[in-house]
Short mmCIF file of C-alpha atoms in Angstrom, two decimals:
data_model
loop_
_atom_site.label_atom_id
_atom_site.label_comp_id
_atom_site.label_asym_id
_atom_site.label_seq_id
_atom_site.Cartn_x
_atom_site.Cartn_y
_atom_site.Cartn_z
CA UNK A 5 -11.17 -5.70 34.97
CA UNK A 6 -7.81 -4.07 34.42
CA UNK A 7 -8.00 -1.39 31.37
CA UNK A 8 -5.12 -1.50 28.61
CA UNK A 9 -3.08 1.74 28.32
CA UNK A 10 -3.81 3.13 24.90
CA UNK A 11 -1.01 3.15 22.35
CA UNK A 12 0.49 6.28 21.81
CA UNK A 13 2.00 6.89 18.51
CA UNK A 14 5.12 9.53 18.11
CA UNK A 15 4.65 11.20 14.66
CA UNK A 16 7.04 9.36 12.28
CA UNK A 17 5.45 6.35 13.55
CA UNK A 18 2.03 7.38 13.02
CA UNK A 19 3.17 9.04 9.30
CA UNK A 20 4.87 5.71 8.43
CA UNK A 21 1.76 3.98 9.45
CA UNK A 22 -0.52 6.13 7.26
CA UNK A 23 1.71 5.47 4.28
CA UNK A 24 1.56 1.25 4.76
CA UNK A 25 -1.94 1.80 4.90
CA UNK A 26 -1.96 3.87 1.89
CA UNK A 27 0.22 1.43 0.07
CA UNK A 28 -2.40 -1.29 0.87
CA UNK A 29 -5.17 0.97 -0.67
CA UNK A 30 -3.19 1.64 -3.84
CA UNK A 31 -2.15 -1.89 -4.60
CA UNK A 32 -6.05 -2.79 -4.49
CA UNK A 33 -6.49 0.07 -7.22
CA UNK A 34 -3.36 -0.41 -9.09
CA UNK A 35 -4.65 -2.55 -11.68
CA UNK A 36 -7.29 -0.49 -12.83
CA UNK A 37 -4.99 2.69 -12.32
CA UNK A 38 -2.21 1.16 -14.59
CA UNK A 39 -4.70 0.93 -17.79
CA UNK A 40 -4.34 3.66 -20.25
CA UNK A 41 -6.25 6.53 -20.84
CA UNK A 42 -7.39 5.01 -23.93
CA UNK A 43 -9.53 2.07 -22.51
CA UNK A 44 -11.54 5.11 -20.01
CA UNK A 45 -14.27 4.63 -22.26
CA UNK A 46 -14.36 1.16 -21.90
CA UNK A 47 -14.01 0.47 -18.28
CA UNK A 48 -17.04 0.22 -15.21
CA UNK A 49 -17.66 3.15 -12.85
CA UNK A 50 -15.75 0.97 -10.42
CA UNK A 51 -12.33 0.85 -12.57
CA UNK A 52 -12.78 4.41 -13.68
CA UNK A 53 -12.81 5.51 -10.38
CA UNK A 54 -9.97 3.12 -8.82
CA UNK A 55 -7.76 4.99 -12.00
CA UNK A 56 -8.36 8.09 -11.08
CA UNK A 57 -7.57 7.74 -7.29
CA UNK A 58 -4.32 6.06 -7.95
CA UNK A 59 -3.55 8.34 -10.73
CA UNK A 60 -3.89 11.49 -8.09
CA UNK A 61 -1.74 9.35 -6.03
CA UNK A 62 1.06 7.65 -7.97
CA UNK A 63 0.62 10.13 -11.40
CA UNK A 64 -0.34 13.29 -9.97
CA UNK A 65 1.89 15.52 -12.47
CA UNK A 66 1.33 13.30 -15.69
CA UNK A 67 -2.85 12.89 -14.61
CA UNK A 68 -2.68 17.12 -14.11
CA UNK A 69 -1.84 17.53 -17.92
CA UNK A 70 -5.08 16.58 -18.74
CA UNK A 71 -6.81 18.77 -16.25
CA UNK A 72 -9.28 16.27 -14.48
CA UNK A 73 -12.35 18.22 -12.80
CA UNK A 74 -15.29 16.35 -10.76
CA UNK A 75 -18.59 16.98 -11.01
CA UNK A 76 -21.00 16.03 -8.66
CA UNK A 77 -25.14 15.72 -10.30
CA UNK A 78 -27.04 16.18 -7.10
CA UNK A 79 -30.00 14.34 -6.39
CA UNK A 80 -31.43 14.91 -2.96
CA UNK A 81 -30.92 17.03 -0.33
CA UNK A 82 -31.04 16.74 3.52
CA UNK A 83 -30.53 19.74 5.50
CA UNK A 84 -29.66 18.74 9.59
CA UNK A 85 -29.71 21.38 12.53
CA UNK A 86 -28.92 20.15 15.79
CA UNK A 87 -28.81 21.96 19.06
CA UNK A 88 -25.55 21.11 20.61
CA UNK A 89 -26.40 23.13 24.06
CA UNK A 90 -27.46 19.90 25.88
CA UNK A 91 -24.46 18.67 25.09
CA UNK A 92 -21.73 21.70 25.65
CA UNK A 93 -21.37 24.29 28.15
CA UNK A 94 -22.21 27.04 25.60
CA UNK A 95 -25.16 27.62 23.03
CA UNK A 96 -24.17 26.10 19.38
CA UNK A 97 -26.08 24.32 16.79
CA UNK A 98 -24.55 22.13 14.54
CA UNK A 99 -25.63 22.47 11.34
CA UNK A 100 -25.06 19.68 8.52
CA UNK A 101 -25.89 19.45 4.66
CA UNK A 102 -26.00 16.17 2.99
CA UNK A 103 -26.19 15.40 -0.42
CA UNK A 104 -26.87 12.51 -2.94
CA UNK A 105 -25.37 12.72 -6.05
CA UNK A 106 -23.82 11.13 -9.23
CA UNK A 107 -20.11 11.79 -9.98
CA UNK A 108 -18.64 12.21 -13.57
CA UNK A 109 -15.09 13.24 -14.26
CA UNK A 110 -13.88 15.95 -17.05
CA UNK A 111 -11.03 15.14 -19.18
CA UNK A 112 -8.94 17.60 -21.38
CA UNK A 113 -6.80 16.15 -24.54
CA UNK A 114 -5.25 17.87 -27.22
CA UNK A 115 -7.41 18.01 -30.47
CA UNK A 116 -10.60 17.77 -28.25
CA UNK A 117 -12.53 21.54 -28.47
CA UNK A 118 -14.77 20.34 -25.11
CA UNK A 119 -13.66 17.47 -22.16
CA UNK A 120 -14.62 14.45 -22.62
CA UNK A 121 -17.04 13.16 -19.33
CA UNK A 122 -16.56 9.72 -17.84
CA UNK A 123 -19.38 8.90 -14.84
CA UNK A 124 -17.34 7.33 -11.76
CA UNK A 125 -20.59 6.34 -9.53
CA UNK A 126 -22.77 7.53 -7.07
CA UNK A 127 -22.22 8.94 -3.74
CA UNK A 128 -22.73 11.48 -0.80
CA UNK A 129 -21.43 15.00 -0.36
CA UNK A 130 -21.42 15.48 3.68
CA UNK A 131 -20.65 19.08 4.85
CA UNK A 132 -20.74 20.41 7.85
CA UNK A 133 -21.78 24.25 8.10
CA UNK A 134 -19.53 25.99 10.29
CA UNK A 135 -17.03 29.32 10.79
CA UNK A 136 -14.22 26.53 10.76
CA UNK A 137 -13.58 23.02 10.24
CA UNK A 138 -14.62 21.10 13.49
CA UNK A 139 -12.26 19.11 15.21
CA UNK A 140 -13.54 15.47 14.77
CA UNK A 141 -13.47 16.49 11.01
CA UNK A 142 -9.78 14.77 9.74
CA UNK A 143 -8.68 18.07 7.27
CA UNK A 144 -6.13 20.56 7.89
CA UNK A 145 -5.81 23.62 7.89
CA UNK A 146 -7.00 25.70 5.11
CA UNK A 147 -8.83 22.39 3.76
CA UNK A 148 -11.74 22.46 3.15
CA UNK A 149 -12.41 18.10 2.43
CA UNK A 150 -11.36 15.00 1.04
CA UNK A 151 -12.54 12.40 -1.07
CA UNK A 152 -13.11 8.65 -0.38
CA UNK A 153 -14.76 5.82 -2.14
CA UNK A 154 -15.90 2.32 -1.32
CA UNK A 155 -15.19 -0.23 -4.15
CA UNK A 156 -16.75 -2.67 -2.54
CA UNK A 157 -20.39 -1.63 -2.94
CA UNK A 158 -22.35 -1.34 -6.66
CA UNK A 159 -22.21 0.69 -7.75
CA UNK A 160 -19.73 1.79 -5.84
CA UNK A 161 -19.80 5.47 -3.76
CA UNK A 162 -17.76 8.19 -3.65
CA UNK A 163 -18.10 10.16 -0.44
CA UNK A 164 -17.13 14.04 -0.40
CA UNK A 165 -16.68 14.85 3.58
CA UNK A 166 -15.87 18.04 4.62
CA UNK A 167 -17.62 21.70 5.79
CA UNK A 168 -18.45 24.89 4.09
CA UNK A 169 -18.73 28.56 5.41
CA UNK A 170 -22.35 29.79 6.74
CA UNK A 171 -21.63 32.78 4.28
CA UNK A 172 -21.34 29.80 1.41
CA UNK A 173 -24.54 28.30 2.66
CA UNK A 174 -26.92 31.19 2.52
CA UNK A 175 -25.89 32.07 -0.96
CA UNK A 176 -26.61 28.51 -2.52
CA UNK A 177 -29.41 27.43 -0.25
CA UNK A 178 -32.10 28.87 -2.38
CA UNK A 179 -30.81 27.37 -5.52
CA UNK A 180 -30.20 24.23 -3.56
CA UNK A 181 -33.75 24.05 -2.95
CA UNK A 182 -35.31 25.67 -5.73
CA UNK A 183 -38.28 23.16 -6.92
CA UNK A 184 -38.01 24.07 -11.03
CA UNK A 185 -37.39 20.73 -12.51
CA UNK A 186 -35.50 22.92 -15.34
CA UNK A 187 -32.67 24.17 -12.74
CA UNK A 188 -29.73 22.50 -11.18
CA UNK A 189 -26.68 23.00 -9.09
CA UNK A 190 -23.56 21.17 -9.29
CA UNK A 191 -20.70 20.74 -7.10
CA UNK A 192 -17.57 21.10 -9.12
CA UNK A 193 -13.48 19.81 -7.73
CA UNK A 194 -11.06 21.42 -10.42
CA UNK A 195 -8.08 20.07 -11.13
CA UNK A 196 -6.13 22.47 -8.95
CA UNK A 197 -7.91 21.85 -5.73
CA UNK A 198 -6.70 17.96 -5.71
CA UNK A 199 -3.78 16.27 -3.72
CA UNK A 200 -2.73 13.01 -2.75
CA UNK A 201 -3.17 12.54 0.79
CA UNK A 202 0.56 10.93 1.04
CA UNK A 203 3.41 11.81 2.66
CA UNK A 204 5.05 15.17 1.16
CA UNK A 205 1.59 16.60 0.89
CA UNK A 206 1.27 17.40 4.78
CA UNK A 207 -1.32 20.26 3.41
CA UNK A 208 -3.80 17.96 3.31
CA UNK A 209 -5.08 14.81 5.51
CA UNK A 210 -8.02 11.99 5.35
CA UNK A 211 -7.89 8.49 5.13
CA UNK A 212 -5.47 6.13 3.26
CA UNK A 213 -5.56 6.36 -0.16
CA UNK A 214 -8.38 9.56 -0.45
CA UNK A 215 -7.69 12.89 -2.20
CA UNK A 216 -7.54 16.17 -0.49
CA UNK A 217 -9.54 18.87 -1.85
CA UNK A 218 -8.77 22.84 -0.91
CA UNK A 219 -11.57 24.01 -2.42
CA UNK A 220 -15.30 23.23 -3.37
CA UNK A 221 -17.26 25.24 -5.82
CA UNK A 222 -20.99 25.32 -6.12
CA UNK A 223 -22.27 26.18 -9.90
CA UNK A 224 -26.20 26.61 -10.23
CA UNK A 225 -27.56 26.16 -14.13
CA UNK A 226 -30.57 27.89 -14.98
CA UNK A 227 -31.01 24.69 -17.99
CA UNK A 228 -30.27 21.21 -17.47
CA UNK A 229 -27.96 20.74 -20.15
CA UNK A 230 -27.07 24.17 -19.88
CA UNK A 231 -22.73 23.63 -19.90
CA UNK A 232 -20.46 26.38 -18.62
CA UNK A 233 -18.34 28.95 -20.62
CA UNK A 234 -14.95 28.11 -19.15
CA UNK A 235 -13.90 25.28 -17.04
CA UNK A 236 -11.04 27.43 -14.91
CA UNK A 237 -10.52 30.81 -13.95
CA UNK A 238 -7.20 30.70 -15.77
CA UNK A 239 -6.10 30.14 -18.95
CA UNK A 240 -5.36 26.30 -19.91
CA UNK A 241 -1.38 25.45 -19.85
CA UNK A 242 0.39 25.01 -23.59
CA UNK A 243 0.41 21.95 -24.69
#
């Protein structure tokens, strides 16, 4: 049987198919993305979510105004180790960290003293635990993940891919897997750690239509329904 020569893409061909694909995505979420803020309160998981991905995408400095932060409620936790020596030359494991959760966004308006919370759906947070990002692992450099969803499931899931520092995991293992029903930890995307993976925003990379993230912060609560002090390191921009 005579094997077909793969196609080789040269870069502006491969960035100008990445943005067709990406257009498809968007027009899929524009509907929901177009409502106003106003009807948030009204809409599914589904639509809240398909507005905020195509606001990061198509709205990015209007959506920033109100300061949108994720939060992640996890669930469940599955820790992986894997010895990779079988499979490589050299001695490695690979080391994975996968977790269920339910994901609410945080709104800021003018007038409002706290954010107002929205839930956005379920999902999986999938890290790998490594001293860099591994190569089959579609970030660049200095990312650290990017965010995905699939509409087409109910409720629908939002899926957080990406890798954290060993150093990271031995500080939040324990609170990870501490058994008191009256703790938590929560994995929290701020505002300023989101871009559109779209042309222009080469800093970042995943698949059409997700949202690059730079940064993930862990937050352990020693109270359920403890809340935090401050949502940001820095102060909030004047209205």
């Amino acid at each position: 049987m005579q094997l077909v020569e793969p196609v080789v893409l040269s870069p502006g061909a491969e960035s100008n198919l990445a943005e067709r694909q990406r257009d498809e995505v968007l027009k899929c979420l524009e509907p929901a993305g177009r409502r106003s803020v106003a009807e948030l309160s009204e809409m599914s998981d589904v639509d809240r979510c398909k507005w905020l991905f195509w606001n990061i995408h198509e709205n990015l400095e209007a959506v920033r105004q109100m300061e949108p932060a994720l939060q992640a409620r996890i669930n469940s936790m599955q820790y992986s180790v894997m010895d990779e020596a079988l499979l490589v030359d050299q001695a490695a494991l690979n080391k994975r960290l996968d977790l269920s959760c339910r994901w609410t966004m945080e709104l800021s308006f003018p007038g409002y003293p706290e954010e107002v919370t929205y839930p956005i759906g379920d999902g999986w947070i999938n890290l790998v635990i490594a001293s860099e990002a591994p190569a089959y692992l579609h970030v660049a450099t200095g990312q650290k993940a990017y965010l995905d969803a699939d509409h087409t499931t109910y409720p629908n899931q939002i899926y957080l891919e990406g890798w954290i520092s060993d150093h990271l995991w031995q500080d939040i293992r324990t609170h990870l897997a501490n058994p008191n029903p009256s703790c938590r930890t929560d994995v929290v995307l701020l505002d300023s750690t989101l871009f559109p993976v779209r042309r222009d925003f080469e800093f970042v990379a995943g698949p059409p239509g997700a949202i690059g993230v730079t940064n993930i912060e862990f937050r352990a609560f020693s109270h359920p329904t403890e809340r935090r002090m401050v949502r940001r390191a820095e102060p909030r921009r004047p209205r």
